[in-house]
């Protein structure tokens, strides 16, 4: 393939811009702010899950508490009724009297057990609602952090986007000055090797960083300036930067 030395030198500018675009793309994909945001979001989902569990626990406990309190009330009412019967002197048979007194004793024991249950449930409720307050507080703080991280991430992305836009514009301008066949070869090589063209400096290919042997160097020196050369090692287009620009 033949191409003017100017067109060949343009390939090096194109390769620089492609490297720049590659770096920007890498930065975009590995942005620390994006990773930070994802971590914060994962934590947020955890907290949301924990809050849902705590809310369910709290409502279960509140139901348990009402039930236990209703049970206490029922037993207390029965005790009061029994005592009223005793006090009114309505029970005359000694057997019946004895039964009533022992019922009051066992009801009193039952009442004390149920009151114990109420206290236990209230303690659990206090724990759960305390934990809920803590988790809700952490989540509220995290919501603020998420907004702050998203703002930093978006600013970094916008900056990358702007640089990337500039590099793309420059690339389009330079590509327009390169003949189609040479540009086609460059793009094919770039797709295969990431870099499509490299400079030859002091006998060394700047693409693969290998020094060319004397035979290859001799062949390159003998080649006319408009001959498009390739590195024998990495197959990239080898641009004789020093010779062609002088
Ligand atoms: Zn090479």
mmCIF file of C-alpha atoms and ligand atoms in Angstrom:
data_model
loop_
_atom_site.group_PDB
_atom_site.id
_atom_site.type_symbol
_atom_site.label_atom_id
_atom_site.label_comp_id
_atom_site.label_asym_id
_atom_site.label_seq_id
_atom_site.Cartn_x
_atom_site.Cartn_y
_atom_site.Cartn_z
ATOM 1 C CA UNK A 1 0.000 0.000 0.000
ATOM 2 C CA UNK A 2 1.140 3.516 -0.799
ATOM 3 C CA UNK A 3 0.330 6.696 1.121
ATOM 4 C CA UNK A 4 1.943 10.110 1.381
ATOM 5 C CA UNK A 5 4.316 10.618 4.325
ATOM 6 C CA UNK A 6 1.931 13.354 5.606
ATOM 7 C CA UNK A 7 -0.956 10.887 5.641
ATOM 8 C CA UNK A 8 1.222 8.318 7.433
ATOM 9 C CA UNK A 9 2.219 10.876 10.063
ATOM 10 C CA UNK A 10 -1.467 11.685 10.621
ATOM 11 C CA UNK A 11 -1.901 8.050 11.663
ATOM 12 C CA UNK A 12 0.284 8.751 14.687
ATOM 13 C CA UNK A 13 -1.952 11.635 15.733
ATOM 14 C CA UNK A 14 -4.934 9.344 15.237
ATOM 15 C CA UNK A 15 -3.275 6.650 17.376
ATOM 16 C CA UNK A 16 -2.672 9.206 20.158
ATOM 17 C CA UNK A 17 -6.306 10.277 20.067
ATOM 18 C CA UNK A 18 -7.498 6.658 20.041
ATOM 19 C CA UNK A 19 -5.307 5.959 23.061
ATOM 20 C CA UNK A 20 -6.792 9.028 24.757
ATOM 21 C CA UNK A 21 -10.328 7.854 23.920
ATOM 22 C CA UNK A 22 -9.461 4.401 25.261
ATOM 23 C CA UNK A 23 -8.189 5.896 28.519
ATOM 24 C CA UNK A 24 -11.338 7.992 28.871
ATOM 25 C CA UNK A 25 -13.512 4.961 28.219
ATOM 26 C CA UNK A 26 -11.589 2.973 30.818
ATOM 27 C CA UNK A 27 -12.004 5.819 33.321
ATOM 28 C CA UNK A 28 -15.727 5.948 32.579
ATOM 29 C CA UNK A 29 -16.127 2.221 33.186
ATOM 30 C CA UNK A 30 -14.007 2.119 36.359
ATOM 31 C CA UNK A 31 -15.097 5.391 37.926
ATOM 32 C CA UNK A 32 -14.572 5.110 41.724
ATOM 33 C CA UNK A 33 -17.685 7.250 42.255
ATOM 34 C CA UNK A 34 -19.799 4.680 40.395
ATOM 35 C CA UNK A 35 -18.444 1.883 42.573
ATOM 36 C CA UNK A 36 -18.997 3.983 45.672
ATOM 37 C CA UNK A 37 -22.565 4.632 44.561
ATOM 38 C CA UNK A 38 -23.215 0.933 43.976
ATOM 39 C CA UNK A 39 -21.878 0.048 47.423
ATOM 40 C CA UNK A 40 -24.069 2.704 49.054
ATOM 41 C CA UNK A 41 -27.072 1.446 47.119
ATOM 42 C CA UNK A 42 -26.419 -2.131 48.213
ATOM 43 C CA UNK A 43 -26.235 -0.959 51.831
ATOM 44 C CA UNK A 44 -29.456 0.978 51.304
ATOM 45 C CA UNK A 45 -31.199 -2.165 50.073
ATOM 46 C CA UNK A 46 -29.940 -4.029 53.159
ATOM 47 C CA UNK A 47 -31.288 -1.318 55.440
ATOM 48 C CA UNK A 48 -34.620 -1.305 53.601
ATOM 49 C CA UNK A 49 -34.876 -5.059 54.114
ATOM 50 C CA UNK A 50 -34.002 -4.779 57.793
ATOM 51 C CA UNK A 51 -36.552 -1.986 58.282
ATOM 52 C CA UNK A 52 -39.279 -4.087 56.676
ATOM 53 C CA UNK A 53 -38.424 -6.984 59.014
ATOM 54 C CA UNK A 54 -38.423 -4.692 62.058
ATOM 55 C CA UNK A 55 -41.760 -3.153 61.070
ATOM 56 C CA UNK A 56 -43.297 -6.617 60.752
ATOM 57 C CA UNK A 57 -41.816 -7.639 64.120
ATOM 58 C CA UNK A 58 -43.127 -4.484 65.734
ATOM 59 C CA UNK A 59 -46.660 -4.979 64.477
ATOM 60 C CA UNK A 60 -46.605 -8.645 65.592
ATOM 61 C CA UNK A 61 -45.433 -7.579 69.044
ATOM 62 C CA UNK A 62 -48.069 -4.845 69.272
ATOM 63 C CA UNK A 63 -50.707 -7.450 68.473
ATOM 64 C CA UNK A 64 -49.232 -9.788 71.124
ATOM 65 C CA UNK A 65 -49.276 -6.933 73.620
ATOM 66 C CA UNK A 66 -52.953 -6.075 73.022
ATOM 67 C CA UNK A 67 -53.908 -9.724 73.283
ATOM 68 C CA UNK A 68 -51.988 -10.201 76.547
ATOM 69 C CA UNK A 69 -53.538 -7.023 77.964
ATOM 70 C CA UNK A 70 -57.030 -8.192 77.009
ATOM 71 C CA UNK A 71 -56.310 -11.520 78.740
ATOM 72 C CA UNK A 72 -55.202 -9.692 81.898
ATOM 73 C CA UNK A 73 -58.400 -7.608 81.836
ATOM 74 C CA UNK A 74 -60.575 -10.700 81.465
ATOM 75 C CA UNK A 75 -58.937 -12.434 84.430
ATOM 76 C CA UNK A 76 -59.107 -9.272 86.529
ATOM 77 C CA UNK A 77 -62.822 -8.918 85.757
ATOM 78 C CA UNK A 78 -63.453 -12.494 86.811
ATOM 79 C CA UNK A 79 -61.554 -11.984 90.060
ATOM 80 C CA UNK A 80 -63.562 -8.845 90.792
ATOM 81 C CA UNK A 81 -66.811 -10.673 90.078
ATOM 82 C CA UNK A 82 -65.808 -13.543 92.374
ATOM 83 C CA UNK A 83 -64.801 -11.141 95.127
ATOM 84 C CA UNK A 84 -68.079 -9.269 94.772
ATOM 85 C CA UNK A 85 -69.975 -12.515 95.227
ATOM 86 C CA UNK A 86 -67.913 -13.307 98.328
ATOM 87 C CA UNK A 87 -68.333 -9.827 99.799
ATOM 88 C CA UNK A 88 -72.058 -9.834 99.170
ATOM 89 C CA UNK A 89 -72.307 -13.003 101.242
ATOM 90 C CA UNK A 90 -74.219 -14.722 98.417
ATOM 91 C CA UNK A 91 -72.314 -17.989 98.841
ATOM 92 C CA UNK A 92 -73.430 -19.945 101.866
ATOM 93 C CA UNK A 93 -72.370 -23.547 101.226
ATOM 94 C CA UNK A 94 -68.870 -24.182 102.684
ATOM 95 C CA UNK A 95 -67.984 -26.335 99.671
ATOM 96 C CA UNK A 96 -68.939 -23.623 97.198
ATOM 97 C CA UNK A 97 -67.118 -21.044 99.315
ATOM 98 C CA UNK A 98 -63.971 -23.096 99.225
ATOM 99 C CA UNK A 99 -64.225 -23.523 95.451
ATOM 100 C CA UNK A 100 -64.669 -19.812 94.963
ATOM 101 C CA UNK A 101 -61.699 -18.942 97.147
ATOM 102 C CA UNK A 102 -59.422 -21.381 95.385
ATOM 103 C CA UNK A 103 -60.585 -20.065 92.012
ATOM 104 C CA UNK A 104 -59.633 -16.550 93.097
ATOM 105 C CA UNK A 105 -56.160 -17.790 94.097
ATOM 106 C CA UNK A 106 -55.574 -19.534 90.804
ATOM 107 C CA UNK A 107 -56.944 -16.570 88.840
ATOM 108 C CA UNK A 108 -54.582 -14.277 90.699
ATOM 109 C CA UNK A 109 -51.681 -16.533 89.745
ATOM 110 C CA UNK A 110 -52.859 -16.508 86.137
ATOM 111 C CA UNK A 111 -53.114 -12.713 86.215
ATOM 112 C CA UNK A 112 -49.566 -12.394 87.458
ATOM 113 C CA UNK A 113 -48.301 -14.760 84.718
ATOM 114 C CA UNK A 114 -50.126 -12.769 82.061
ATOM 115 C CA UNK A 115 -48.759 -9.495 83.402
ATOM 116 C CA UNK A 116 -45.302 -11.033 83.114
ATOM 117 C CA UNK A 117 -46.042 -11.792 79.452
ATOM 118 C CA UNK A 118 -47.141 -8.185 78.880
ATOM 119 C CA UNK A 119 -43.895 -6.920 80.384
ATOM 120 C CA UNK A 120 -41.765 -9.246 78.267
ATOM 121 C CA UNK A 121 -43.584 -8.196 75.103
ATOM 122 C CA UNK A 122 -43.141 -4.535 76.014
ATOM 123 C CA UNK A 123 -39.410 -5.048 76.533
ATOM 124 C CA UNK A 124 -39.114 -6.723 73.140
ATOM 125 C CA UNK A 125 -41.130 -3.898 71.599
ATOM 126 C CA UNK A 126 -38.803 -1.339 73.095
ATOM 127 C CA UNK A 127 -35.772 -3.157 71.637
ATOM 128 C CA UNK A 128 -37.345 -3.484 68.198
ATOM 129 C CA UNK A 129 -38.521 0.098 68.055
ATOM 130 C CA UNK A 130 -35.104 1.331 69.247
ATOM 131 C CA UNK A 131 -33.361 -0.683 66.527
ATOM 132 C CA UNK A 132 -35.893 0.634 64.025
ATOM 133 C CA UNK A 133 -35.062 4.217 64.954
ATOM 134 C CA UNK A 134 -31.329 3.497 64.562
ATOM 135 C CA UNK A 135 -31.770 1.820 61.166
ATOM 136 C CA UNK A 136 -34.133 4.542 59.926
ATOM 137 C CA UNK A 137 -31.566 7.144 60.997
ATOM 138 C CA UNK A 138 -28.789 5.341 59.139
ATOM 139 C CA UNK A 139 -30.986 5.083 56.076
ATOM 140 C CA UNK A 140 -31.854 8.781 56.171
ATOM 141 C CA UNK A 141 -28.151 9.644 56.357
ATOM 142 C CA UNK A 142 -27.423 7.241 53.513
ATOM 143 C CA UNK A 143 -30.104 8.837 51.335
ATOM 144 C CA UNK A 144 -28.255 12.138 51.679
ATOM 145 C CA UNK A 145 -24.946 10.425 50.935
ATOM 146 C CA UNK A 146 -26.391 8.743 47.838
ATOM 147 C CA UNK A 147 -27.413 12.116 46.447
ATOM 148 C CA UNK A 148 -23.990 13.550 47.196
ATOM 149 C CA UNK A 149 -22.184 10.578 45.590
ATOM 150 C CA UNK A 150 -24.476 10.704 42.537
ATOM 151 C CA UNK A 151 -23.693 14.406 42.101
ATOM 152 C CA UNK A 152 -19.926 13.720 42.242
ATOM 153 C CA UNK A 153 -20.291 10.769 39.868
ATOM 154 C CA UNK A 154 -22.339 12.778 37.375
ATOM 155 C CA UNK A 155 -19.836 15.642 37.479
ATOM 156 C CA UNK A 156 -16.952 13.215 36.807
ATOM 157 C CA UNK A 157 -18.904 11.572 33.968
ATOM 158 C CA UNK A 158 -19.755 14.948 32.449
ATOM 159 C CA UNK A 159 -16.082 15.899 32.519
ATOM 160 C CA UNK A 160 -15.095 12.618 30.834
ATOM 161 C CA UNK A 161 -17.895 13.116 28.312
ATOM 162 C CA UNK A 162 -16.625 16.584 27.480
ATOM 163 C CA UNK A 163 -13.009 15.421 27.022
ATOM 164 C CA UNK A 164 -14.216 12.459 25.035
ATOM 165 C CA UNK A 165 -16.304 14.712 22.792
ATOM 166 C CA UNK A 166 -13.307 16.942 22.097
ATOM 167 C CA UNK A 167 -11.061 13.959 21.308
ATOM 168 C CA UNK A 168 -13.732 12.473 19.025
ATOM 169 C CA UNK A 169 -14.079 15.771 17.148
ATOM 170 C CA UNK A 170 -10.308 15.999 16.667
ATOM 171 C CA UNK A 171 -10.216 12.375 15.560
ATOM 172 C CA UNK A 172 -12.939 12.972 12.956
ATOM 173 C CA UNK A 173 -11.009 15.978 11.633
ATOM 174 C CA UNK A 174 -7.775 14.022 11.296
ATOM 175 C CA UNK A 175 -9.440 10.908 9.908
ATOM 176 C CA UNK A 176 -10.976 13.058 7.155
ATOM 177 C CA UNK A 177 -7.468 13.926 5.972
ATOM 178 C CA UNK A 178 -6.347 10.290 5.680
ATOM 179 C CA UNK A 179 -7.041 8.304 2.480
ATOM 180 C CA UNK A 180 -9.778 5.697 2.870
ATOM 181 C CA UNK A 181 -7.611 2.646 2.156
ATOM 182 C CA UNK A 182 -4.975 3.640 4.715
ATOM 183 C CA UNK A 183 -7.619 4.537 7.295
ATOM 184 C CA UNK A 184 -9.387 1.223 6.640
ATOM 185 C CA UNK A 185 -6.165 -0.713 7.256
ATOM 186 C CA UNK A 186 -5.484 1.304 10.420
ATOM 187 C CA UNK A 187 -8.986 0.649 11.789
ATOM 188 C CA UNK A 188 -8.753 -3.084 11.031
ATOM 189 C CA UNK A 189 -5.400 -3.319 12.825
ATOM 190 C CA UNK A 190 -6.723 -1.263 15.727
ATOM 191 C CA UNK A 191 -9.637 -3.657 16.112
ATOM 192 C CA UNK A 192 -7.156 -6.550 16.300
ATOM 193 C CA UNK A 193 -4.302 -5.031 18.274
ATOM 194 C CA UNK A 194 -5.859 -2.014 20.059
ATOM 195 C CA UNK A 195 -3.245 0.210 18.444
ATOM 196 C CA UNK A 196 -3.260 0.489 14.640
ATOM 197 C CA UNK A 197 -0.067 2.413 14.048
ATOM 198 C CA UNK A 198 3.166 3.076 15.868
ATOM 199 C CA UNK A 199 6.187 5.249 15.315
ATOM 200 C CA UNK A 200 9.599 3.926 14.419
ATOM 201 C CA UNK A 201 12.106 5.729 16.626
ATOM 202 C CA UNK A 202 15.820 4.973 16.638
ATOM 203 C CA UNK A 203 15.252 1.568 15.109
ATOM 204 C CA UNK A 204 12.570 0.635 17.656
ATOM 205 C CA UNK A 205 8.841 0.084 17.112
ATOM 206 C CA UNK A 206 6.997 2.227 19.691
ATOM 207 C CA UNK A 207 4.038 -0.164 19.454
ATOM 208 C CA UNK A 208 5.665 -3.377 20.669
ATOM 209 C CA UNK A 209 8.879 -1.734 21.963
ATOM 210 C CA UNK A 210 11.071 -4.145 20.066
ATOM 211 C CA UNK A 211 14.161 -3.050 18.211
ATOM 212 C CA UNK A 212 14.198 -4.038 14.591
ATOM 213 C CA UNK A 213 17.044 -6.183 13.331
ATOM 214 C CA UNK A 214 19.554 -4.869 10.823
ATOM 215 C CA UNK A 215 17.977 -6.639 7.869
ATOM 216 C CA UNK A 216 14.527 -5.147 8.555
ATOM 217 C CA UNK A 217 16.018 -1.730 9.234
ATOM 218 C CA UNK A 218 17.935 -1.907 5.967
ATOM 219 C CA UNK A 219 14.752 -2.810 4.108
ATOM 220 C CA UNK A 220 12.922 0.074 5.745
ATOM 221 C CA UNK A 221 15.653 2.570 4.864
ATOM 222 C CA UNK A 222 15.548 1.376 1.264
ATOM 223 C CA UNK A 223 11.750 1.694 1.040
ATOM 224 C CA UNK A 224 10.370 4.812 -0.665
ATOM 225 C CA UNK A 225 8.735 7.323 1.722
ATOM 226 C CA UNK A 226 5.242 6.638 0.389
ATOM 227 C CA UNK A 227 5.502 2.905 1.062
ATOM 228 C CA UNK A 228 3.246 1.868 3.975
ATOM 229 C CA UNK A 229 5.346 -0.378 6.221
ATOM 230 C CA UNK A 230 4.356 -2.851 8.902
ATOM 231 C CA UNK A 231 6.177 -3.924 12.036
ATOM 232 C CA UNK A 232 7.280 -7.520 11.577
ATOM 233 C CA UNK A 233 6.639 -8.211 15.259
ATOM 234 C CA UNK A 234 3.288 -6.607 16.034
ATOM 235 C CA UNK A 235 1.976 -6.105 12.485
ATOM 236 C CA UNK A 236 1.082 -2.502 13.180
ATOM 237 C CA UNK A 237 1.609 0.166 10.566
ATOM 238 C CA UNK A 238 5.098 1.418 11.207
ATOM 239 C CA UNK A 239 5.429 5.159 10.648
ATOM 240 C CA UNK A 240 8.942 6.449 10.093
ATOM 241 C CA UNK A 241 8.368 9.499 12.271
ATOM 242 C CA UNK A 242 11.938 10.840 12.218
ATOM 243 C CA UNK A 243 12.634 10.286 8.534
ATOM 244 C CA UNK A 244 9.254 11.315 7.158
ATOM 245 C CA UNK A 245 8.922 14.532 9.099
ATOM 246 C CA UNK A 246 12.387 15.768 8.312
HETATM 247 ZN ZN1 LIG B 1 5.908 -3.429 16.599
#
